[in-house]
CSV table of C-alpha atoms in Angstrom, one decimal:
chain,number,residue,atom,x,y,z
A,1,UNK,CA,17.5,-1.1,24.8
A,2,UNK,CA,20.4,-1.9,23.6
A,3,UNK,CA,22.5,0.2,20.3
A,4,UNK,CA,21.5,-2.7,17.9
A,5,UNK,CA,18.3,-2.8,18.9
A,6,UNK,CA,17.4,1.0,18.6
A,7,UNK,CA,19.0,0.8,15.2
A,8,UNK,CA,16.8,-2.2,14.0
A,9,UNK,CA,13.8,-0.4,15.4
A,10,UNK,CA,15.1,2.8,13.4
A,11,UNK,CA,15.6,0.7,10.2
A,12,UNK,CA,12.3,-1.2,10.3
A,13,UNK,CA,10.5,2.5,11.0
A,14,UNK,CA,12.1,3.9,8.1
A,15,UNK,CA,11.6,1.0,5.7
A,16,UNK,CA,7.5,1.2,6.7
A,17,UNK,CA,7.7,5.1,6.1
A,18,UNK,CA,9.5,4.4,2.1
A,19,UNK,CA,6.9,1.4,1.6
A,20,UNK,CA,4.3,3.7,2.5
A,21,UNK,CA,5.6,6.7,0.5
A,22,UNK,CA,5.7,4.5,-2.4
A,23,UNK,CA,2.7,3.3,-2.5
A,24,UNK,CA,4.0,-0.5,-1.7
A,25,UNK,CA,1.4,-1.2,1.6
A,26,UNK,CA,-1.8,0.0,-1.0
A,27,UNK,CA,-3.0,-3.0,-2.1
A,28,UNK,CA,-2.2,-5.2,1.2
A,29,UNK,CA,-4.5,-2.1,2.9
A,30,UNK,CA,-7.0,-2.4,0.4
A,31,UNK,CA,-7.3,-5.8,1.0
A,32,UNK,CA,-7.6,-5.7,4.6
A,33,UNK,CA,-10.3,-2.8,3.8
A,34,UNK,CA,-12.2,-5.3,1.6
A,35,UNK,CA,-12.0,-8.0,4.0
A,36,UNK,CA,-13.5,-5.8,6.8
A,37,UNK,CA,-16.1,-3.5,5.2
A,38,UNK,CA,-17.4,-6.1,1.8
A,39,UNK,CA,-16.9,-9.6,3.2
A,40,UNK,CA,-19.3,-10.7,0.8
A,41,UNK,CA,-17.2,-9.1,-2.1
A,42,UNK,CA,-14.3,-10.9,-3.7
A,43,UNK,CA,-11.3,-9.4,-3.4
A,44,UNK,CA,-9.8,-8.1,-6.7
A,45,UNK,CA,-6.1,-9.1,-7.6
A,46,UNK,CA,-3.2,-7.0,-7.1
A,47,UNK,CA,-2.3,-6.9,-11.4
A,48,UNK,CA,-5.9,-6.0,-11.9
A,49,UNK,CA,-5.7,-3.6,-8.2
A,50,UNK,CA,-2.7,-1.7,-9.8
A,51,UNK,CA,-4.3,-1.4,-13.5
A,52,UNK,CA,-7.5,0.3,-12.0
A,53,UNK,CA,-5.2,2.9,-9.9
A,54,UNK,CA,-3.2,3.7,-12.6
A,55,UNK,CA,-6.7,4.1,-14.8
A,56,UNK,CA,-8.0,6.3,-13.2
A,57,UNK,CA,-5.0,8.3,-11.9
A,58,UNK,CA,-4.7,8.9,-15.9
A,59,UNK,CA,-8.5,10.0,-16.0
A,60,UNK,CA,-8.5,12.1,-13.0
A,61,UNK,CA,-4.9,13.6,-12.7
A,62,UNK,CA,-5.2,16.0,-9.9
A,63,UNK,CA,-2.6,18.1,-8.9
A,64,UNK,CA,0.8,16.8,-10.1
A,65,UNK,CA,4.0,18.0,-11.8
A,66,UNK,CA,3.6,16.2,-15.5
């Protein structure tokens, strides 16, 4: 493999791990979730996905700093 190659690997690893941190990948994974487990079920949009999350992350805040 060559040095650009192992870099690109490194970069495209990293980049998955920030997405994930983030949150970006949540609503593609629930998605592929709904697809796979509630075919019947119509798949929510990612506005109204987000506005649910954050809903209920205000109702039930866990264990965060603020």
């Amino acid at each position: 493999m060559t040095m650009t190659a192992k870099l690109t690997t490194a970069f495209r690893g990293t980049l998955w791990w920030v997405r994930s941190v983030m949150g970006d990948l949540d609503y593609q994974r629930y998605v592929e979730h709904s697809r796979r487990h509630h075919a019947d079920s119509p798949v929510i949009s990612e506005r109204e996905f987000w506005r649910r999350r954050h809903a209920a992350a205000d109702a039930n805040p866990g264990a965060r700093c603020c």
